[in-house]
Coordinates of C-alpha atoms and ligand atoms in Angstrom, one line a residue:
M1135 CA 37.4 -18.6 21.6
S1136 CA 40.9 -19.1 22.8
R1137 CA 41.3 -20.4 26.1
L1138 CA 42.3 -18.3 29.4
I1139 CA 44.8 -20.1 31.8
V1140 CA 44.5 -18.1 34.9
V1141 CA 47.9 -18.4 37.3
S1142 CA 47.8 -17.6 41.4
N1143 CA 49.4 -18.2 44.0
R1144 CA 46.6 -19.9 45.3
V1145 CA 43.6 -21.6 43.8
T1146 CA 40.1 -20.7 45.2
V1147 CA 37.6 -22.0 43.3
P1148 CA 34.1 -21.5 45.6
E1149 CA 32.8 -25.2 46.1
R1150 CA 29.6 -23.9 47.2
P1151 CA 27.9 -20.5 47.1
G1152 CA 28.6 -17.8 50.5
E1153 CA 31.5 -20.4 51.6
A1154 CA 34.7 -19.2 53.3
P1155 CA 37.1 -18.6 51.8
A1156 CA 35.7 -18.0 48.6
G1157 CA 35.3 -14.2 47.6
G1158 CA 33.8 -12.2 44.7
L1159 CA 37.1 -12.4 42.9
A1160 CA 37.5 -16.1 43.0
V1161 CA 33.7 -16.4 41.5
A1162 CA 34.1 -14.0 39.3
L1163 CA 38.0 -16.3 37.7
S1164 CA 35.9 -19.0 37.7
A1165 CA 33.0 -17.4 36.0
A1166 CA 35.4 -16.4 33.4
L1167 CA 37.2 -20.0 33.3
K1168 CA 34.1 -21.3 31.9
E1169 CA 32.8 -19.2 29.6
Y1170 CA 36.3 -18.8 27.8
S1171 CA 37.4 -23.2 28.8
G1172 CA 40.7 -23.2 30.1
F1173 CA 41.8 -23.6 33.8
W1174 CA 43.2 -22.1 37.0
F1175 CA 46.9 -23.0 37.5
G1176 CA 48.8 -22.8 41.1
W1177 CA 50.0 -23.6 44.5
S1178 CA 47.7 -26.5 46.0
G1179 CA 48.6 -25.3 49.5
A1180 CA 50.3 -28.2 50.7
T1181 CA 54.2 -29.1 51.1
T1182 CA 56.5 -31.8 50.7
S1183 CA 60.1 -32.8 51.6
E1184 CA 61.4 -32.1 48.0
F1185 CA 59.9 -30.9 44.9
S1186 CA 58.2 -32.4 41.5
N1187 CA 56.8 -31.5 38.6
R1188 CA 53.7 -33.6 39.3
I1189 CA 50.4 -31.9 38.8
Q1190 CA 47.2 -32.9 40.2
M1191 CA 44.1 -31.7 38.0
R1192 CA 40.3 -31.4 39.6
R1193 CA 37.3 -30.3 37.9
I1194 CA 35.4 -28.3 40.9
N1195 CA 31.9 -26.4 40.2
D1196 CA 32.7 -26.7 36.5
V1197 CA 36.3 -25.2 36.4
T1198 CA 39.8 -26.8 36.1
V1199 CA 41.8 -26.4 38.5
V1200 CA 45.6 -27.4 38.2
T1201 CA 48.0 -27.3 41.3
V1202 CA 51.4 -28.0 42.4
D1203 CA 52.9 -28.7 46.0
L1204 CA 55.6 -26.7 47.4
E1205 CA 58.9 -27.6 49.0
E1206 CA 58.9 -26.2 52.6
S1207 CA 61.7 -24.5 51.7
D1208 CA 59.8 -23.2 49.2
F1209 CA 57.1 -21.8 51.3
Q1210 CA 59.3 -20.4 53.9
E1211 CA 61.8 -18.5 51.3
Y1212 CA 59.1 -17.7 48.8
Y1213 CA 55.7 -17.9 50.4
N1214 CA 56.2 -16.5 54.0
G1215 CA 59.4 -15.4 53.0
F1216 CA 59.8 -13.0 50.0
A1217 CA 55.9 -12.5 48.7
N1218 CA 55.0 -12.0 52.9
G1219 CA 58.0 -10.6 54.7
T1220 CA 59.5 -8.6 51.7
L1221 CA 57.0 -7.9 49.1
W1222 CA 53.8 -7.1 51.1
P1223 CA 55.3 -5.0 53.3
L1224 CA 57.5 -2.8 50.6
F1225 CA 54.5 -2.2 48.3
H1226 CA 52.4 -1.0 51.6
Y1227 CA 54.8 1.5 52.6
R1228 CA 56.2 -0.5 55.4
I1229 CA 59.7 -0.5 54.6
D1230 CA 60.4 -0.8 58.7
L1231 CA 58.9 -3.9 58.2
T1232 CA 60.4 -5.2 55.4
A1233 CA 63.2 -8.3 55.5
Y1234 CA 65.6 -7.7 53.0
D1235 CA 67.2 -11.6 53.1
R1236 CA 68.9 -13.1 49.9
S1237 CA 67.4 -16.5 50.2
F1238 CA 63.9 -15.2 50.3
S1239 CA 64.1 -14.2 46.7
E1240 CA 66.4 -16.7 46.2
G1241 CA 63.3 -18.8 47.1
Y1242 CA 61.0 -16.5 45.1
E1243 CA 63.1 -16.7 41.4
R1244 CA 63.1 -20.6 42.2
V1245 CA 59.3 -20.9 42.8
N1246 CA 58.4 -19.0 39.7
H1247 CA 61.0 -20.8 37.8
R1248 CA 58.8 -24.6 38.9
F1249 CA 55.6 -22.8 38.4
A1250 CA 57.0 -21.9 34.8
Q1251 CA 58.4 -25.2 33.7
T1252 CA 55.2 -26.9 35.3
L1253 CA 53.1 -25.2 33.4
A1254 CA 54.7 -24.5 29.8
P1255 CA 54.0 -28.1 29.0
L1256 CA 50.3 -27.3 29.6
I1257 CA 49.8 -24.1 27.4
E1258 CA 48.5 -24.6 23.5
P1259 CA 49.3 -22.2 20.9
D1260 CA 45.9 -19.6 21.2
D1261 CA 45.8 -19.7 24.9
L1262 CA 45.8 -16.3 26.6
I1263 CA 47.8 -16.1 30.4
W1264 CA 47.0 -13.8 33.2
V1265 CA 49.1 -14.1 35.8
H1266 CA 47.9 -12.4 39.3
D1267 CA 49.7 -10.9 42.3
Y1268 CA 53.0 -10.0 43.6
H1269 CA 53.7 -13.8 44.7
L1270 CA 54.4 -14.8 40.8
I1271 CA 55.9 -11.2 39.3
P1272 CA 58.6 -12.9 37.4
L1273 CA 56.4 -15.8 35.9
G1274 CA 56.3 -13.9 32.2
R1275 CA 59.9 -14.0 32.1
E1276 CA 60.6 -17.5 33.1
L1277 CA 57.6 -18.7 30.8
R1278 CA 59.3 -16.8 27.9
L1279 CA 62.3 -18.5 28.7
L1280 CA 60.9 -21.3 28.0
G1281 CA 59.9 -20.3 24.7
V1282 CA 56.0 -19.6 25.9
T1283 CA 55.3 -16.5 23.0
N1284 CA 51.5 -16.6 23.7
P1285 CA 49.8 -13.1 25.3
I1286 CA 50.8 -12.8 28.9
G1287 CA 49.5 -10.5 31.0
F1288 CA 50.0 -9.3 34.9
F1289 CA 47.8 -7.9 37.4
L1290 CA 48.8 -6.4 40.8
H1291 CA 45.9 -6.4 43.2
I1292 CA 48.3 -4.4 46.1
P1293 CA 49.5 -1.1 45.5
W1294 CA 53.1 -0.6 43.5
P1295 CA 55.1 1.7 45.7
A1296 CA 56.7 5.2 44.5
P1297 CA 60.3 5.0 43.0
Q1298 CA 61.6 6.0 46.7
I1299 CA 60.1 2.7 48.3
L1300 CA 61.0 0.4 45.8
T1301 CA 64.2 1.1 45.5
T1302 CA 65.2 0.2 48.6
L1303 CA 64.7 -3.1 47.7
P1304 CA 67.8 -4.9 46.6
R1305 CA 67.7 -6.1 42.8
H1306 CA 64.2 -4.0 42.2
R1307 CA 65.6 -3.1 38.5
K1308 CA 65.6 -7.1 38.3
L1309 CA 62.0 -7.5 39.4
V1310 CA 60.8 -4.5 37.2
E1311 CA 62.7 -5.8 34.3
S1312 CA 60.9 -9.0 34.5
L1313 CA 57.6 -7.3 34.2
F1314 CA 58.2 -6.7 31.0
S1315 CA 58.0 -9.9 29.4
Y1316 CA 54.4 -9.6 29.7
D1317 CA 52.1 -8.0 27.2
L1318 CA 50.3 -6.0 29.9
V1319 CA 50.4 -5.1 33.3
G1320 CA 47.5 -3.9 35.0
F1321 CA 47.1 -1.8 38.3
Q1322 CA 43.9 -1.3 40.6
T1323 CA 44.3 2.6 40.0
D1324 CA 45.9 5.5 38.0
E1325 CA 47.7 6.1 41.1
W1326 CA 49.7 2.7 41.4
L1327 CA 49.7 3.0 37.4
W1328 CA 52.1 6.2 37.8
A1329 CA 54.2 5.2 40.5
F1330 CA 55.6 2.7 38.1
E1331 CA 55.8 4.7 35.1
S1332 CA 57.6 6.8 37.5
Y1333 CA 60.2 4.4 37.9
V1334 CA 59.9 3.5 34.5
L1335 CA 61.1 6.6 32.8
G1336 CA 63.3 8.1 35.6
E1337 CA 65.1 5.2 37.6
A1338 CA 65.2 2.3 34.0
G1339 CA 66.1 5.3 31.4
G1340 CA 62.4 4.0 30.0
A1341 CA 60.4 6.0 27.9
W1342 CA 56.5 6.1 26.0
A1343 CA 56.6 3.7 22.9
A1344 CA 53.8 6.0 19.9
D1345 CA 51.7 3.9 20.9
G1346 CA 51.0 4.4 24.5
R1347 CA 53.1 1.2 25.7
L1348 CA 56.1 1.8 28.1
Q1349 CA 59.4 1.0 26.6
A1350 CA 62.7 -0.6 28.8
F1351 CA 64.9 -3.1 28.8
G1352 CA 64.7 -3.2 25.4
Q1353 CA 61.0 -4.1 25.6
T1354 CA 57.9 -3.2 25.3
L1355 CA 54.3 -3.5 27.5
R1356 CA 51.2 -1.7 28.2
A1357 CA 50.3 -1.0 31.1
Q1358 CA 47.0 0.3 32.8
A1359 CA 44.6 0.8 35.4
F1360 CA 41.7 -2.2 35.8
P1361 CA 39.7 -1.2 39.3
I1362 CA 38.6 -4.4 40.1
G1363 CA 34.6 -4.6 41.6
L1364 CA 32.4 -6.6 42.7
D1365 CA 30.3 -9.6 41.6
L1366 CA 27.1 -7.4 42.7
E1367 CA 24.6 -9.4 42.0
E1368 CA 26.3 -12.9 43.6
F1369 CA 26.8 -10.2 46.5
Q1370 CA 23.3 -9.4 46.8
E1371 CA 22.3 -12.8 46.7
L1372 CA 23.8 -13.7 49.1
A1373 CA 22.7 -10.9 51.6
R1374 CA 19.5 -12.0 50.9
S1375 CA 20.1 -15.7 51.7
P1376 CA 18.6 -17.3 54.4
V1377 CA 22.0 -17.2 56.6
A1378 CA 22.7 -13.7 55.8
L1379 CA 18.9 -12.3 57.1
R1380 CA 19.8 -14.8 60.6
A1381 CA 23.3 -12.9 60.8
F1382 CA 21.6 -9.4 61.1
D1383 CA 19.0 -10.6 63.5
R1384 CA 21.6 -11.7 65.9
M1385 CA 23.8 -8.2 65.0
A1386 CA 20.0 -6.4 65.5
A1387 CA 19.2 -8.0 68.6
H1388 CA 22.7 -7.6 70.2
S1389 CA 23.0 -4.1 69.5
V1390 CA 19.8 -3.2 70.2
F1391 CA 19.6 0.9 71.5
R1392 CA 23.3 0.7 69.5
S1393 CA 24.5 2.0 66.5
L1394 CA 26.6 -0.9 65.1
I1395 CA 30.1 0.1 63.4
V1396 CA 32.0 -2.7 62.0
G1397 CA 35.5 -3.4 60.6
V1398 CA 36.0 -6.6 58.7
D1399 CA 39.7 -7.1 57.9
R1400 CA 42.1 -9.7 57.5
L1401 CA 44.4 -9.2 61.2
D1402 CA 47.0 -7.5 58.8
Y1403 CA 48.9 -4.4 59.3
S1404 CA 48.3 -2.6 56.3
K1405 CA 44.5 -3.0 57.1
G1406 CA 45.2 0.2 60.1
L1407 CA 43.6 -1.9 62.6
E1408 CA 45.7 -0.5 65.7
E1409 CA 45.6 3.2 64.2
R1410 CA 41.1 2.9 63.7
L1411 CA 41.2 1.7 67.6
Y1412 CA 42.9 4.5 68.8
G1413 CA 40.9 6.7 66.6
F1414 CA 37.7 5.1 68.4
E1415 CA 39.5 5.3 71.7
A1416 CA 39.1 9.2 70.6
F1417 CA 35.6 9.1 70.1
L1418 CA 34.8 7.3 73.1
E1419 CA 36.9 10.0 75.4
Q1420 CA 35.9 13.0 73.5
N1421 CA 31.8 12.0 73.4
P1422 CA 30.8 10.5 76.8
E1423 CA 27.1 11.2 76.0
L1424 CA 27.5 8.3 73.1
R1425 CA 29.6 6.1 74.9
R1426 CA 26.6 3.7 75.6
E1427 CA 24.9 4.1 72.3
V1428 CA 27.7 2.1 70.2
L1429 CA 29.0 -1.0 69.8
Y1430 CA 32.1 -1.8 67.4
L1431 CA 32.5 -4.9 66.1
Q1432 CA 35.8 -5.6 64.6
V1433 CA 36.3 -8.6 62.4
A1434 CA 39.5 -10.0 62.1
P1435 CA 40.9 -13.6 60.8
T1436 CA 44.3 -14.1 61.2
S1437 CA 46.2 -14.3 58.7
R1438 CA 50.2 -14.9 57.7
G1439 CA 49.8 -16.4 61.5
E1440 CA 53.7 -17.8 61.0
V1441 CA 55.0 -14.3 59.8
E1442 CA 56.6 -12.8 63.1
A1443 CA 55.2 -9.1 62.1
Y1444 CA 52.0 -10.6 62.4
Q1445 CA 52.5 -12.2 65.7
D1446 CA 53.4 -9.2 66.6
L1447 CA 50.6 -7.0 65.3
R1448 CA 47.8 -9.1 66.9
G1449 CA 49.5 -9.4 70.7
R1450 CA 49.3 -5.1 70.3
I1451 CA 45.5 -5.0 69.7
D1452 CA 44.4 -7.9 71.9
A1453 CA 46.1 -5.2 74.2
L1454 CA 44.7 -2.4 72.9
C1455 CA 40.8 -3.8 72.6
G1456 CA 41.3 -5.1 76.2
R1457 CA 42.5 -1.7 77.2
I1458 CA 40.0 0.4 75.7
N1459 CA 37.2 -2.2 76.7
A1460 CA 38.3 -2.0 80.5
I1461 CA 38.6 2.1 80.5
Y1462 CA 34.8 2.4 78.8
A1463 CA 33.0 -0.7 79.2
D1464 CA 30.0 -0.8 82.4
M1465 CA 28.6 -3.4 84.0
D1466 CA 26.1 -4.2 81.2
S1467 CA 28.6 -3.3 78.2
A1468 CA 31.4 -2.7 76.1
P1469 CA 32.1 -0.4 73.0
I1470 CA 34.4 -3.4 71.2
R1471 CA 33.8 -6.9 70.1
Y1472 CA 36.5 -8.0 68.7
V1473 CA 36.7 -11.4 67.1
N1474 CA 39.9 -13.0 66.0
R1475 CA 38.0 -15.6 63.2
G1476 CA 37.0 -15.1 60.0
Y1477 CA 32.9 -15.5 59.2
R1478 CA 31.4 -17.4 55.9
R1479 CA 30.5 -14.6 53.0
D1480 CA 27.1 -15.0 53.4
E1481 CA 27.0 -14.4 57.1
L1482 CA 29.4 -11.2 56.7
A1483 CA 26.8 -9.6 53.9
G1484 CA 24.2 -9.8 56.8
I1485 CA 26.6 -8.0 59.5
Y1486 CA 27.0 -5.7 56.8
R1487 CA 24.0 -4.8 56.9
A1488 CA 22.9 -4.6 59.8
A1489 CA 26.1 -2.4 60.6
S1490 CA 25.0 1.5 60.5
V1491 CA 29.0 2.8 59.7
C1492 CA 31.3 0.6 58.2
L1493 CA 35.7 1.2 59.1
V1494 CA 37.7 0.5 56.4
T1495 CA 40.9 2.4 57.2
P1496 CA 44.1 0.8 55.9
L1497 CA 47.0 3.0 56.0
R1498 CA 47.2 1.8 52.0
D1499 CA 45.6 -1.0 50.3
G1500 CA 45.0 -1.8 46.5
M1501 CA 41.6 -1.7 46.3
N1502 CA 39.4 -2.6 49.5
L1503 CA 36.6 -5.1 48.4
V1504 CA 35.1 -4.6 52.4
A1505 CA 34.2 -1.1 51.2
K1506 CA 32.3 -1.9 48.2
E1507 CA 30.6 -5.2 50.0
Y1508 CA 29.5 -3.1 52.5
V1509 CA 27.7 -0.7 50.2
A1510 CA 26.0 -3.5 47.9
A1511 CA 24.8 -5.2 51.4
Q1512 CA 22.8 -1.9 52.4
D1513 CA 18.8 -1.4 52.8
P1514 CA 18.5 1.0 49.9
D1515 CA 15.7 2.7 52.2
D1516 CA 18.3 2.8 55.4
P1517 CA 21.4 2.6 54.3
G1518 CA 24.3 2.9 56.6
V1519 CA 27.2 5.5 56.2
L1520 CA 31.3 4.0 54.6
M1521 CA 34.0 5.6 56.3
L1522 CA 37.2 4.8 53.6
S1523 CA 40.9 5.8 54.5
R1524 CA 42.3 8.5 51.8
F1525 CA 45.0 5.6 51.0
A1526 CA 42.7 3.2 49.9
G1527 CA 42.8 2.6 46.1
A1528 CA 38.8 2.3 46.5
A1529 CA 38.8 5.9 47.4
R1530 CA 39.5 7.3 43.9
Q1531 CA 36.2 5.8 42.7
M1532 CA 34.1 5.8 46.2
T1533 CA 33.9 9.9 47.1
E1534 CA 30.9 9.5 48.8
A1535 CA 31.6 8.4 51.5
V1536 CA 33.0 10.2 54.4
I1537 CA 37.0 10.1 53.4
V1538 CA 39.6 9.9 55.9
N1539 CA 43.3 9.8 56.9
P1540 CA 43.4 6.9 59.0
Y1541 CA 46.6 8.2 61.0
S1542 CA 44.8 10.3 62.6
R1543 CA 42.9 10.1 65.7
E1544 CA 41.1 13.1 65.0
E1545 CA 39.9 12.5 61.7
L1546 CA 38.9 8.8 62.6
A1547 CA 36.8 10.4 65.8
D1548 CA 35.0 13.5 64.1
G1549 CA 34.7 11.1 60.7
L1550 CA 32.8 8.2 62.9
K1551 CA 30.6 11.5 64.5
L1552 CA 29.4 12.9 61.4
A1553 CA 28.9 9.0 59.9
L1554 CA 26.9 8.7 63.0
S1555 CA 24.7 11.5 62.8
M1556 CA 24.0 11.9 59.4
S1557 CA 20.7 12.2 57.9
L1558 CA 18.7 10.0 56.0
A1559 CA 18.7 11.9 52.7
E1560 CA 22.5 12.2 53.0
R1561 CA 22.8 8.4 53.5
R1562 CA 20.3 8.3 51.2
A1563 CA 22.2 10.2 48.1
R1564 CA 25.7 9.0 49.2
Y1565 CA 24.8 5.4 48.8
E1566 CA 22.8 5.8 45.2
S1567 CA 26.5 7.0 44.0
L1568 CA 28.0 4.9 45.3
M1569 CA 25.6 1.8 44.5
A1570 CA 25.8 3.5 40.2
G1571 CA 29.6 3.5 40.9
I1572 CA 29.3 0.0 42.0
R1573 CA 27.2 -1.3 39.3
R1574 CA 29.6 0.5 36.6
S1575 CA 32.5 -1.0 37.8
N1576 CA 31.9 -4.5 38.7
V1577 CA 34.3 -7.7 38.7
K1578 CA 33.1 -8.4 35.4
V1579 CA 33.9 -5.6 33.7
W1580 CA 37.1 -5.6 35.4
R1581 CA 37.5 -8.7 34.3
D1582 CA 36.4 -8.8 30.6
S1583 CA 38.8 -5.6 29.8
F1584 CA 41.4 -7.1 30.9
V1585 CA 41.1 -10.0 28.9
D1586 CA 40.3 -7.7 25.7
A1587 CA 43.2 -5.7 26.2
L1588 CA 45.6 -8.2 26.4
A1589 CA 44.3 -10.0 23.4
T1590 CA 44.9 -6.4 21.7
A1591 CA 48.0 -6.2 23.6
H1592 CA 50.1 -9.0 22.3
E1593 CA 52.4 -7.6 19.2
P1594 CA 55.5 -9.0 18.8
F1595 CA 57.0 -6.6 16.7
L1596 CA 56.2 -2.6 17.0
P1597 CA 58.5 0.2 16.2
L1598 CA 59.3 2.1 19.3
M1599 CA 59.5 6.0 18.9
D1600 CA 62.5 7.9 20.9
G1601 CA 61.5 10.1 24.0
A1602 CA 59.5 12.8 21.9
G1603 CA 57.4 10.1 20.5
E1604 CA 58.9 10.8 17.0
E1605 CA 60.5 8.5 15.3
P1606 CA 61.4 4.9 15.6
V1607 CA 64.2 3.6 18.0
L1608 CA 63.8 0.2 18.6
P1609 CA 62.6 -3.0 17.2
R1610 CA 59.8 -4.5 20.3
A1611 CA 62.5 -7.5 21.4
R1612 CA 61.6 -10.9 22.6
I1613 CA 63.4 -12.4 25.2
S1614 CA 65.0 -15.9 24.2
P1615 CA 67.4 -18.1 26.7
S1616 CA 70.5 -17.5 24.6
D1617 CA 70.3 -13.1 24.9
V1618 CA 69.4 -13.0 28.7
S1619 CA 72.4 -12.3 31.2
E1620 CA 72.2 -11.2 34.6
P1621 CA 71.1 -7.8 35.5
S1622 CA 73.3 -5.5 36.9
E1623 CA 72.9 -5.8 40.6
A1624 CA 71.4 -2.6 41.9
Ligands
GDG1211 C1 43.7 -8.0 48.2 C2 44.6 -6.5 48.2 C3 42.4 -5.7 46.8 C4 37.6 -10.5 55.2 N1 36.7 -11.6 56.3 C5 36.3 -12.7 55.6 C6 36.1 -12.6 54.5 N2 36.8 -11.4 54.3 C7 36.6 -11.2 52.9 C8 36.4 -10.2 52.5 C9 36.7 -9.3 51.3 C10 38.1 -10.4 51.2 O1 38.1 -10.9 52.2 C11 39.6 -9.4 51.9 O2 39.8 -8.0 50.2 P1 40.0 -7.1 50.3 O3 40.1 -6.1 49.0 O4 39.5 -6.0 51.7 O5 41.8 -7.0 51.1 P2 42.7 -7.8 50.5 O6 42.7 -9.5 51.1 O7 44.3 -7.5 51.7 O8 42.5 -8.6 49.0 C12 42.7 -5.5 48.0 C13 41.9 -7.1 46.8 O9 43.3 -7.8 46.9 C14 41.2 -7.9 45.5 O10 42.2 -7.0 44.7 O11 40.9 -5.4 47.1 O12 43.5 -4.4 48.0 O13 45.0 -6.1 49.5 O14 36.1 -10.1 50.0 O15 34.6 -10.1 52.7 N3 35.3 -13.1 54.4 C15 35.4 -14.3 54.9 N4 35.0 -14.2 56.0 C16 35.5 -13.1 57.1 O16 35.7 -13.3 58.2 N5 34.3 -15.0 54.1

């Protein structure tokens, strides 16, 4: 069997079950690496004054992890800069927050080049290479330039934006062209896949090849949706653990006579926290009789605290929670408990189970695993209700949730009222359907279908068809260093 090389910005092999920050994704990828052998490659999380190709190799829980340090300027320009200051907001439709800074894109190219240089010598002829997420879009191309001919796949965990949004990025063509060095490009949902296809066909002059591949820039790739799921057994085991039961008891004791409403999100503007708080305020305003009946716990661990937009957001959320509590609190109760820290994964499972409603209302989200975790943690006999933004990738699968528009305070307030008053029979019916979907579309299915598709997508020379799908027009081209020229600035 081929080895599998997983590449992501950070490497997060879980050391002990239940511990943050590893999530189901890390667990699933670690399990894949145990099955296929191979290793996980990425940034160590450390910075040095000068870059060196020196790698650190460790075994964690039977998984080989290979990491490399970044230079301080790489961290600023690549990680805080282009990845989290440019691509993250842009791909979440926030062009108002997007930094269009040339030094950031140079840092991004540089780090991808350095990753490729460090990784290439470790690759063996039969290896499958699976690159993850927006930090590493150009990595496949950089590897091809170094002569790597193995199957290389890429999976985007976040949304792919509509062409009208993407084209605000200088050098957007270069970014998309680099994706064509992969054999397979995966998205979370059909919506993001269609947005990508729409760019390729409408903006890049691309066409469909005979077998359903996309061709553009003289190359072809297969693009497909692979919705990510949970490691259900792992999560349900966590939910039954003593730590989870204790967290459940603590929350149940603190919300006696009240319904617990929970939100769990990294403190990120894409998660719609501000809008959600305004919606909750509208709910309190419109339902005076329910003010003492609810407790909204928002868990929001700080994320990317070095980026200005995140610092601003934190200040606004702090102020908003304070204001709403000041208006609606009584001497012995306050409607919001806002916790600006993370919890262990097993504690989270207990908190989810204690909550009657979970608010998952991102403004835009690739998938959203919290929605799935909440449902998986419920008591089948008395399940809570998931309220889900129509703009989360998860909403395309989890249609039995209470689906809301997160921009509308009225819809949020009405949705919350509906969720809190839902009959047991309806909650159970919705829970059963949601769980069936979570079982069907679990993380192993996601992983294995991607890896299988990657193994078969790799066809070095494939005749392409013209736009009508009739005649072969181009042979599939592979990049070699000599035929690479700087793409024109868009
Ligand atoms: C990206 C995409 C896509 C949260 N707070 C704590 C904690 N978490 C865990 C949750 C969940 C994970 O973090 C968050 O996953 P999401 O899917 O909700 O969102 P992103 O972090 O933005 O992830 C997203 C995902 O990639 C996977 O492809 O679904 O759309 O944006 O697992 O439980 N974990 C712990 N303590 C916390 O306080 N331990």
